[in-house]
Backbone as JSON Lines, residues from 0, in Angstrom:
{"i":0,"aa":"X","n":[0.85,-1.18,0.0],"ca":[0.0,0.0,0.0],"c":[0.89,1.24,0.0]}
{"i":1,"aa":"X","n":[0.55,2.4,-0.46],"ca":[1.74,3.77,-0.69],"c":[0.69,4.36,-0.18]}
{"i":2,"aa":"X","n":[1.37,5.44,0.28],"ca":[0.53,6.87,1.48],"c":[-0.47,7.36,0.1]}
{"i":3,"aa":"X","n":[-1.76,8.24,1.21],"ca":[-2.43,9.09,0.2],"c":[-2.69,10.19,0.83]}
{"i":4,"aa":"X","n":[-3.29,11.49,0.26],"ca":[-3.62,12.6,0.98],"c":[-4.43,12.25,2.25]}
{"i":5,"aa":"X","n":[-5.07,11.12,1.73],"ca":[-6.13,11.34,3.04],"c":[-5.27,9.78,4.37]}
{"i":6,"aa":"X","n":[-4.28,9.42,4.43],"ca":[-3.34,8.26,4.61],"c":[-2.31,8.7,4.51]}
{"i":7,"aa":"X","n":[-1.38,9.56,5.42],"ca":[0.1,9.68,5.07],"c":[0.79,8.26,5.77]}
{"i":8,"aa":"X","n":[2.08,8.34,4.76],"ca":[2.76,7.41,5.27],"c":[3.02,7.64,6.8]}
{"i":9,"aa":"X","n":[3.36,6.52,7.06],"ca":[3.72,7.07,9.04],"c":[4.73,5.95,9.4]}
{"i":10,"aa":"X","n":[5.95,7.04,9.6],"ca":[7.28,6.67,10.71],"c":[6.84,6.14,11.72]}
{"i":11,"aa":"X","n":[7.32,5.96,12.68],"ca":[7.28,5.75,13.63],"c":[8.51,4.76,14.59]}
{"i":12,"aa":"X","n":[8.95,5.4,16.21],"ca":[10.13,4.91,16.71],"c":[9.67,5.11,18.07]}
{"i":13,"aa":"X","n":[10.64,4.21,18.83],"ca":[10.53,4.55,20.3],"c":[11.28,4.22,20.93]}
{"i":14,"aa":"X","n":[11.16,4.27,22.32],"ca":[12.27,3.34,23.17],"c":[11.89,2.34,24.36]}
{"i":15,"aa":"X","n":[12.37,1.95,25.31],"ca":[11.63,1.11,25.98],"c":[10.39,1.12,26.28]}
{"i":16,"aa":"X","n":[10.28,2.83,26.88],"ca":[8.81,2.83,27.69],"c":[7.8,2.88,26.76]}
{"i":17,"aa":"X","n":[7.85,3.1,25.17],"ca":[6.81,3.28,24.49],"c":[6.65,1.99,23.75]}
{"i":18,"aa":"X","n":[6.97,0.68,23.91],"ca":[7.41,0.02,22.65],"c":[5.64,-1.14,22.81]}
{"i":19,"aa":"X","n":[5.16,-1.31,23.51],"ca":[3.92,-1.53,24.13],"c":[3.01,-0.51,23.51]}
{"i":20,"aa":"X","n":[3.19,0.49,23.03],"ca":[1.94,1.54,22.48],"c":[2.74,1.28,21.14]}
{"i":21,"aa":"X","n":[3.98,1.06,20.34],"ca":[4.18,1.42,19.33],"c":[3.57,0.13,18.44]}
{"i":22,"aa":"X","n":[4.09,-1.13,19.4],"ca":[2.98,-2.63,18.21],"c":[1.98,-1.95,18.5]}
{"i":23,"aa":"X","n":[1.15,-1.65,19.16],"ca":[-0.43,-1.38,19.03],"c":[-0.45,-0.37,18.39]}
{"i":24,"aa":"X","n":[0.28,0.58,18.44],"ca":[-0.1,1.64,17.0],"c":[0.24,1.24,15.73]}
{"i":25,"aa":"X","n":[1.38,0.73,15.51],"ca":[1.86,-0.38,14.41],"c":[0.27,-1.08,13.5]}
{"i":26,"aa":"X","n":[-0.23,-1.89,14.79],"ca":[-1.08,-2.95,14.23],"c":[-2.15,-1.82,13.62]}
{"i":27,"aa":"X","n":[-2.79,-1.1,15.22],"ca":[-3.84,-0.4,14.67],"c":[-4.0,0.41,13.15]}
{"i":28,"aa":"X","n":[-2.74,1.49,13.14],"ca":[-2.87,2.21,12.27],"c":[-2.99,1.34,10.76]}
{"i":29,"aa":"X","n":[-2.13,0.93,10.33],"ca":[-2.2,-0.43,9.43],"c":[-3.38,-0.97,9.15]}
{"i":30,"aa":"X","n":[-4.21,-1.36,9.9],"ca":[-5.58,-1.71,9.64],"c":[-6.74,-0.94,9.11]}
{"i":31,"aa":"X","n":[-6.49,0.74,9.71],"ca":[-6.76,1.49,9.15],"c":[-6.51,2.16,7.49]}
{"i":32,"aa":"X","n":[-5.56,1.79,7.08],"ca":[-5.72,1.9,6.04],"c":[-3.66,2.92,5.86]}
{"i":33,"aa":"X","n":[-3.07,3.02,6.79],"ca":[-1.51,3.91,6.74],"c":[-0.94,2.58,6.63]}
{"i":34,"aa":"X","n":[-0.13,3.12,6.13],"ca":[1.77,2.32,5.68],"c":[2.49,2.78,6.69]}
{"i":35,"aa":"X","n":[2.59,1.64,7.69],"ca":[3.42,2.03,9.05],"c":[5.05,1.55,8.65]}
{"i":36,"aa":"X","n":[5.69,2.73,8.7],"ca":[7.23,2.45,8.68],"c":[7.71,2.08,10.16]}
{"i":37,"aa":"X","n":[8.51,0.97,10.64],"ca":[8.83,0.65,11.9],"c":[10.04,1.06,12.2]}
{"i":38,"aa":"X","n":[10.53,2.03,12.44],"ca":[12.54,2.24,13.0],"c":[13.04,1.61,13.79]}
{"i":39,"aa":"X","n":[11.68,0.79,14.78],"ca":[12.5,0.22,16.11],"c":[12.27,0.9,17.22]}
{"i":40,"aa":"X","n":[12.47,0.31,18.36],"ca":[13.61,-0.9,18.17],"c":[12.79,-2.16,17.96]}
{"i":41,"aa":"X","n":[13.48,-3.13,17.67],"ca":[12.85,-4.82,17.37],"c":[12.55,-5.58,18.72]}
{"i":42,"aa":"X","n":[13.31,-4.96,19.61],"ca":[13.19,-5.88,20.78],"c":[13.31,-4.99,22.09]}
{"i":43,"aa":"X","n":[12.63,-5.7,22.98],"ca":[12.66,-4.51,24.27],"c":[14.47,-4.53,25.14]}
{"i":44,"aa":"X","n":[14.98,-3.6,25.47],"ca":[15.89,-3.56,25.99],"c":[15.64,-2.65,27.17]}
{"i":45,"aa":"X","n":[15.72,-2.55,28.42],"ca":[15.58,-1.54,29.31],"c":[16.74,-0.11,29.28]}
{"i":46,"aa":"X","n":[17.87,-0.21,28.31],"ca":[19.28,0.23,28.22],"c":[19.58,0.97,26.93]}
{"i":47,"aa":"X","n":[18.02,0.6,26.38],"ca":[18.55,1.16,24.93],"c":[18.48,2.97,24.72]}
{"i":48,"aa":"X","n":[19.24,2.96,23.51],"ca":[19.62,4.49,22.7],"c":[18.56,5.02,21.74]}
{"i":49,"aa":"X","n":[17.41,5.57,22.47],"ca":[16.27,5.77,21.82],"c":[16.98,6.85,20.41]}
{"i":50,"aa":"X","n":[17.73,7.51,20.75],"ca":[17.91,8.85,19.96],"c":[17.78,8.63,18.17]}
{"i":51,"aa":"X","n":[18.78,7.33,18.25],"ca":[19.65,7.14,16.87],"c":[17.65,6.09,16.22]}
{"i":52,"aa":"X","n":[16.73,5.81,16.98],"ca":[15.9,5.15,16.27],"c":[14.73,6.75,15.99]}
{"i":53,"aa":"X","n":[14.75,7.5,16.73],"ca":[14.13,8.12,16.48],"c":[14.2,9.7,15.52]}
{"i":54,"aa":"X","n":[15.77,9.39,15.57],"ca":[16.41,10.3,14.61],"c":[16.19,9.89,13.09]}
{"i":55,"aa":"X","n":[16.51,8.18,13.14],"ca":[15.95,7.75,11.71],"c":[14.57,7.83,11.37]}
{"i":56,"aa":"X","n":[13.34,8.04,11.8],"ca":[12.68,7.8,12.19],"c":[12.06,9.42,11.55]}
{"i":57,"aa":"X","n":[12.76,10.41,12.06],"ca":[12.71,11.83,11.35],"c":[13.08,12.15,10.11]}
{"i":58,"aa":"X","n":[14.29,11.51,9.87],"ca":[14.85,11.64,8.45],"c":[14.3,10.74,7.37]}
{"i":59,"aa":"X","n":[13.08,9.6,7.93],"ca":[12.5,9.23,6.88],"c":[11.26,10.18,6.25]}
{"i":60,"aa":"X","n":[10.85,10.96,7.46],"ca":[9.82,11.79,6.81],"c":[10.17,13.13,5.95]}
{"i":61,"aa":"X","n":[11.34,12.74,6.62],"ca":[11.96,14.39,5.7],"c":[12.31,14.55,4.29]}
{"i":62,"aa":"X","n":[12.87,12.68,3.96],"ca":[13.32,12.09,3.27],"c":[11.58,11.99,1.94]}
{"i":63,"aa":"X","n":[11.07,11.16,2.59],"ca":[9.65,11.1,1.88],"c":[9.2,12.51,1.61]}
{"i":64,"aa":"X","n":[9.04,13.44,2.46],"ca":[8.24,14.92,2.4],"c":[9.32,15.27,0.91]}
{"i":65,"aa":"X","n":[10.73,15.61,0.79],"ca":[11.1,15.61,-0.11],"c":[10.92,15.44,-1.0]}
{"i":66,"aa":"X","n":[10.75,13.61,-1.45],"ca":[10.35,13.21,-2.7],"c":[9.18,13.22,-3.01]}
{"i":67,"aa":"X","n":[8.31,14.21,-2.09],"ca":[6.57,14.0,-2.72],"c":[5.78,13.45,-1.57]}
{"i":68,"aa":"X","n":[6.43,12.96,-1.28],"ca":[5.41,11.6,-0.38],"c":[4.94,12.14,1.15]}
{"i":69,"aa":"X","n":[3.77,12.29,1.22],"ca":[2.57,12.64,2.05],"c":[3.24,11.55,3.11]}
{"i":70,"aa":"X","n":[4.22,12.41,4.15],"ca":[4.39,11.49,5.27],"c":[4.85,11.94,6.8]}
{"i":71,"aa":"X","n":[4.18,11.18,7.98],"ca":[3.91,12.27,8.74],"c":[5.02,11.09,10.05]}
{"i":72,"aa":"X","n":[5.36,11.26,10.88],"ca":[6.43,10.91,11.73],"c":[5.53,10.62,13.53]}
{"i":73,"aa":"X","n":[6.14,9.54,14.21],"ca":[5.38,9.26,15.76],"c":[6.66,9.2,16.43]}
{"i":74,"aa":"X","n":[6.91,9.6,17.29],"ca":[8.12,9.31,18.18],"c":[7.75,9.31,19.55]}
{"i":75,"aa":"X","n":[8.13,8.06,20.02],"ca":[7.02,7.44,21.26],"c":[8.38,7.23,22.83]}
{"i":76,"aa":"X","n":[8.21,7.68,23.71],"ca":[9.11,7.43,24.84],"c":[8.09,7.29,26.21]}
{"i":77,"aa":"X","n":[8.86,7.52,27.51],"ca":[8.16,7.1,28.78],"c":[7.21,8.56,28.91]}
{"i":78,"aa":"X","n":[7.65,9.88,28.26],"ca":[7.24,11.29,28.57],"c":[7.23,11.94,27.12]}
{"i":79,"aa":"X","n":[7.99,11.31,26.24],"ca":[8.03,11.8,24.93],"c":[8.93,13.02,24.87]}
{"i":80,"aa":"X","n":[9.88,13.79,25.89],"ca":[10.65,14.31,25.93],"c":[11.98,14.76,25.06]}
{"i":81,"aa":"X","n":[12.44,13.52,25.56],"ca":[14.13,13.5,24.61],"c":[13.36,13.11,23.46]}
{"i":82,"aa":"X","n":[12.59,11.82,22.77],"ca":[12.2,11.48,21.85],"c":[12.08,13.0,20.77]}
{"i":83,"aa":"X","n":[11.07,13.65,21.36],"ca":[10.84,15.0,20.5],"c":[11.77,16.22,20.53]}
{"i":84,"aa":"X","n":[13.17,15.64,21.16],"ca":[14.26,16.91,21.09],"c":[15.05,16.0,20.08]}
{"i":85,"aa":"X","n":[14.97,14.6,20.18],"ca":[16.17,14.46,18.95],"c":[15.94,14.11,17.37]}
{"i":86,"aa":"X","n":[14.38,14.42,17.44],"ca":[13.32,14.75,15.77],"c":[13.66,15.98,15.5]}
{"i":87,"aa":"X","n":[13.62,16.94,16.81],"ca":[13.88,18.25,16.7],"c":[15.02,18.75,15.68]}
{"i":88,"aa":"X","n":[16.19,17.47,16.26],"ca":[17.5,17.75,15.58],"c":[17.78,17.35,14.08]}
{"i":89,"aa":"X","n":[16.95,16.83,13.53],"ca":[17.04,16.54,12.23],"c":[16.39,17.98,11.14]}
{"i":90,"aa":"X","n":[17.04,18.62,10.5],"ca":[16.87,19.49,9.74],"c":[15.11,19.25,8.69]}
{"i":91,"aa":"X","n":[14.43,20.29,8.8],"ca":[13.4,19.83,8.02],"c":[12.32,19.41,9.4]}
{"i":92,"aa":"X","n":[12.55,18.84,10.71],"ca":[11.27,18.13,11.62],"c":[11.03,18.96,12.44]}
{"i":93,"aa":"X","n":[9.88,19.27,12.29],"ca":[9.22,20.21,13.45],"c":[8.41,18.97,14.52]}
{"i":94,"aa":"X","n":[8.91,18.66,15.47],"ca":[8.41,17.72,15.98],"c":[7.57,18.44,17.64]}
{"i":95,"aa":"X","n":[6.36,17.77,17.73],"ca":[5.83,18.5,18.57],"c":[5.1,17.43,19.63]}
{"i":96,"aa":"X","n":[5.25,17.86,20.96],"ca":[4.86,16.72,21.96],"c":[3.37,17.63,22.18]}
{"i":97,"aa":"X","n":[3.03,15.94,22.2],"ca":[1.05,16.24,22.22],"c":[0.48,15.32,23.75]}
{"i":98,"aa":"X","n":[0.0,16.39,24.18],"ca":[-0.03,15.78,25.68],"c":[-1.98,15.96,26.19]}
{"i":99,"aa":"X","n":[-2.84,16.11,24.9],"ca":[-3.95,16.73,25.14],"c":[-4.79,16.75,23.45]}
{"i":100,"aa":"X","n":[-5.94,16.2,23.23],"ca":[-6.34,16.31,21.92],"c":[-5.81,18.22,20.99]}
{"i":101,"aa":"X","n":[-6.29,18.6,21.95],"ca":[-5.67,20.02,21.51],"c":[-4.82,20.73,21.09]}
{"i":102,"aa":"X","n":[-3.41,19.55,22.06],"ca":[-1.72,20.02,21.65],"c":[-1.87,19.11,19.93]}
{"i":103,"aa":"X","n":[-2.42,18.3,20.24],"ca":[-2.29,17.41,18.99],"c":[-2.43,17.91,17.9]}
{"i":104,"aa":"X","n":[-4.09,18.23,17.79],"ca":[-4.66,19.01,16.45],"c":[-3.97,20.36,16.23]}
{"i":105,"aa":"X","n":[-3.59,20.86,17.59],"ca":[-2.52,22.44,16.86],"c":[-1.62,21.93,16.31]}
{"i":106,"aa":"X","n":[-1.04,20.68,16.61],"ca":[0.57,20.61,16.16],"c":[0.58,20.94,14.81]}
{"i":107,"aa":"X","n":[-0.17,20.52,14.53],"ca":[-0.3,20.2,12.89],"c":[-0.94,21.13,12.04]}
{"i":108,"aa":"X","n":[-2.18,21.88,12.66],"ca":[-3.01,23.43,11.85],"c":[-2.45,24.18,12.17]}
{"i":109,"aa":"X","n":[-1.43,24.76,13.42],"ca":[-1.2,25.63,13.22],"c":[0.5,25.57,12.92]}
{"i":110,"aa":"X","n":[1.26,24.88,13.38],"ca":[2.38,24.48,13.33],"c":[3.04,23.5,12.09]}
{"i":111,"aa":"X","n":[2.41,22.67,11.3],"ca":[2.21,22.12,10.39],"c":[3.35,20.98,10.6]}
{"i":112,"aa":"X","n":[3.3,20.91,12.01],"ca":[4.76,19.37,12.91],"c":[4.45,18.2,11.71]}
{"i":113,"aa":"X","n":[5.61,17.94,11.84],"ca":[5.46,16.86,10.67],"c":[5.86,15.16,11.57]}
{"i":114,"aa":"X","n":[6.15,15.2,13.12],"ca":[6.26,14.75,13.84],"c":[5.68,14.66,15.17]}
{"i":115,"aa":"X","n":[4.75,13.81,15.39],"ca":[4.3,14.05,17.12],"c":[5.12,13.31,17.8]}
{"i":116,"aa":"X","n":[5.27,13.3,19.26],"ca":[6.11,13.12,20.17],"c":[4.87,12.3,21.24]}
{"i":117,"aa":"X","n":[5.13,11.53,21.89],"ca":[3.63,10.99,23.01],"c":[4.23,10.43,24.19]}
{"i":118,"aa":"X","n":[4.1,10.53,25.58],"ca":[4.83,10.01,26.11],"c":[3.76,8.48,26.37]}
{"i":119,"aa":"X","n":[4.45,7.73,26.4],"ca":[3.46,6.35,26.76],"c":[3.65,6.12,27.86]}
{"i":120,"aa":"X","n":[3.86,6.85,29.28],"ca":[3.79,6.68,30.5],"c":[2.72,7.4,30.98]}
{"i":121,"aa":"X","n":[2.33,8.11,30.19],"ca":[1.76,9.72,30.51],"c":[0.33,9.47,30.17]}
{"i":122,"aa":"X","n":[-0.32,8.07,29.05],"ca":[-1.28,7.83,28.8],"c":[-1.9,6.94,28.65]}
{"i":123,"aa":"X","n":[-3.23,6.39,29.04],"ca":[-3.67,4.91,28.5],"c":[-3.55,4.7,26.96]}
{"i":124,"aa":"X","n":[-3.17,3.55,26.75],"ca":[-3.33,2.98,25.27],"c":[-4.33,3.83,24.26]}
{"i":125,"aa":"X","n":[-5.18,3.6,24.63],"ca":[-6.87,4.57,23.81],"c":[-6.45,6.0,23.95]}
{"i":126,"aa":"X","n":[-5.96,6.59,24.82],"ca":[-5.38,8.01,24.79],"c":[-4.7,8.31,24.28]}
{"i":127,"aa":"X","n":[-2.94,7.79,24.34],"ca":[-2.27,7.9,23.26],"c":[-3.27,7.82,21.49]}
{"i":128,"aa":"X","n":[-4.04,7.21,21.54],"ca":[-3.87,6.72,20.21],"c":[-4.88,7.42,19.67]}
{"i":129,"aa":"X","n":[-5.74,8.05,20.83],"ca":[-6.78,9.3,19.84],"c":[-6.01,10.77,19.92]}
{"i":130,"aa":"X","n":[-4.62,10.79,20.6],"ca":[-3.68,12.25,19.94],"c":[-2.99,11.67,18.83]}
{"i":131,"aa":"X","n":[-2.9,10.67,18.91],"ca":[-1.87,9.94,17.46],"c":[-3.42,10.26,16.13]}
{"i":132,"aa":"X","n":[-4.39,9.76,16.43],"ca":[-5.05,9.88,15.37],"c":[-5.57,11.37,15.12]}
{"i":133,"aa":"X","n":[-5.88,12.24,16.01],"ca":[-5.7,13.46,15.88],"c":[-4.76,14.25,14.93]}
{"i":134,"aa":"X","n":[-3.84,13.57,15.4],"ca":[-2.43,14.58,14.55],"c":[-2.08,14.19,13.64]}
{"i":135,"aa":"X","n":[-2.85,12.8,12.85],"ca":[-2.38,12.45,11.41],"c":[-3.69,12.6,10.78]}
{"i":136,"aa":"X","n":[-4.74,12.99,11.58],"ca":[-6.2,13.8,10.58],"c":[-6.06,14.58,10.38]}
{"i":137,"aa":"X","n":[-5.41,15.24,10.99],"ca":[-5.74,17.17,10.99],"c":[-4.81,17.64,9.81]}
{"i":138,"aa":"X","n":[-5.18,18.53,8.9],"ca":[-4.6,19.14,7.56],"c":[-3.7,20.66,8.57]}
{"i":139,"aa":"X","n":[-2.59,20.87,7.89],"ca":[-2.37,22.41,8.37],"c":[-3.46,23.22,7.59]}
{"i":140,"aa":"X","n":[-3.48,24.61,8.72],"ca":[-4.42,25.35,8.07],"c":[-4.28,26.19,6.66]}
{"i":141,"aa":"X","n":[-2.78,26.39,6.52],"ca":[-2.31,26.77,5.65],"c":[-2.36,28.9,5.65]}
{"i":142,"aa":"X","n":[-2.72,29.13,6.99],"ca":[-2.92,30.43,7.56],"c":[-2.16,31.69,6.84]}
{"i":143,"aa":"X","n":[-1.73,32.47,6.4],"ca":[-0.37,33.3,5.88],"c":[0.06,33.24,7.51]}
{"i":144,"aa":"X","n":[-0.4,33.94,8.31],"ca":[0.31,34.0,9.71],"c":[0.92,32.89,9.59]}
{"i":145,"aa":"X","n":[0.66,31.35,9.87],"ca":[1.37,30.45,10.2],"c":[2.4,29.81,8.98]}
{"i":146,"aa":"X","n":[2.23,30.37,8.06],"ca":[3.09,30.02,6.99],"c":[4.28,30.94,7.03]}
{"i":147,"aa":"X","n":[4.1,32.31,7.44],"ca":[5.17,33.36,7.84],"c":[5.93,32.72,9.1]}
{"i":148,"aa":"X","n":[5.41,32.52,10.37],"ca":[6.03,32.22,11.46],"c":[7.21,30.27,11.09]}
{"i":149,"aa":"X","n":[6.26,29.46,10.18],"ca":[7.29,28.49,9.77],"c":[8.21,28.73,8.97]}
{"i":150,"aa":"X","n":[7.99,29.81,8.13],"ca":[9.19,30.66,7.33],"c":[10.29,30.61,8.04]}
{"i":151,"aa":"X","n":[9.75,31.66,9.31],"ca":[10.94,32.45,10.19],"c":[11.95,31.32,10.34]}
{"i":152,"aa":"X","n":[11.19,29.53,11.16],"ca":[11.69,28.83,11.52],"c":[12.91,28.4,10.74]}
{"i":153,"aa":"X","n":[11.92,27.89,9.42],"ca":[13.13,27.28,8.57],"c":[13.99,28.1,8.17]}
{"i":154,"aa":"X","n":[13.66,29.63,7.87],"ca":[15.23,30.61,7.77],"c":[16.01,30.34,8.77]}
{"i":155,"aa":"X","n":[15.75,30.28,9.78],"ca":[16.65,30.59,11.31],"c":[17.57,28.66,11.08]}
{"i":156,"aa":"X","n":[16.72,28.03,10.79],"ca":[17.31,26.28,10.79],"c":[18.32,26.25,9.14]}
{"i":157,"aa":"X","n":[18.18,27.34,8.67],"ca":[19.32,26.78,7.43],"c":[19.82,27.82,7.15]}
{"i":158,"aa":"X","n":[20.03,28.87,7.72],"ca":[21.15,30.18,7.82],"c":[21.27,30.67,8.64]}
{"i":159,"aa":"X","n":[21.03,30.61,9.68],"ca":[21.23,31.0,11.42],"c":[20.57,32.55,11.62]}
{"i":160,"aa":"X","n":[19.86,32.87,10.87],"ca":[19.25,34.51,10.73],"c":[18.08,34.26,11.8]}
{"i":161,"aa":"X","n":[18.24,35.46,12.46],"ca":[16.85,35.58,13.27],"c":[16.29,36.58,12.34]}
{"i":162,"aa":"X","n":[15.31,36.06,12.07],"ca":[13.94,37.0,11.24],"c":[13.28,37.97,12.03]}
{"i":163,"aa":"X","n":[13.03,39.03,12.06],"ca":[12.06,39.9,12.9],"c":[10.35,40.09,12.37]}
């Protein structure tokens, strides 16, 4: 199956504490009708290096958004914290932690995050997974305000200019 406007492809990574919400988002979303990309990890480790799965994990959407492809990024931890600072670090990911249907649906209309962040300590299964489905329904609004203020961003992320 390949992503569609109304179906973006979907990343998705985590680390120990999320890896219990990520098969169930895995399975769920999939059934629904998305092309779940898996980064990992494969196996639970209590020790593991969430960064480097969730960094790939960014650069596939950045990678896809590039070539065309309608694709939107999950990065899953115990708080979703570090997870959404090291999406952050990949050039191109606006990654945004959604802690509330509300943080969710802004991430994306007004912010146009191409990554949510969730902590899976922080929520029941069904909770996580109606901000996960939140933030891969919601269209950006496409605002001029919010298209100016992601301007600023990406000037400031690929020439170090602060915009006024």
């Amino acid at each position: 199956m390949t992503s569609s406007p109304a179906f973006p492809r979907v990343h998705i990574a985590t680390d120990h504490a999320g890896m219990e919400l990520s098969a169930h988002l895995v399975q769920h979303l999939s059934a629904k009708g998305y092309e779940v990309v898996d980064h990992g990890p494969k196996a639970y480790d209590a020790q593991d290096d969430y960064p480097s799965f969730c960094i790939n994990a960014a650069l596939a959407v950045v990678a896809d958004q590039q070539a065309g492809v309608h694709a939107l990024g999950i990065v899953l931890g115990g708080s979703g914290n570090g997870e959404q600072i090291a999406a952050n670090k990949v050039k191109g990911v606006r990654a945004a932690l959604a802690w509330n249907h509300s943080t969710a649906v802004l991430a994306r209309e007004h912010n146009d995050a191409n990554v949510v962040a969730v902590g899976g300590r922080q929520h029941t299964v069904e909770e996580a997974t109606g901000l996960i489905e939140a933030f891969l329904s919601e269209p950006f609004s496409n605002d001029e305000r919010h298209v100016r203020r992601i301007g600023k961003i990406a000037a400031y992320e690929t020439t170090g200019e602060v915009i006024e």
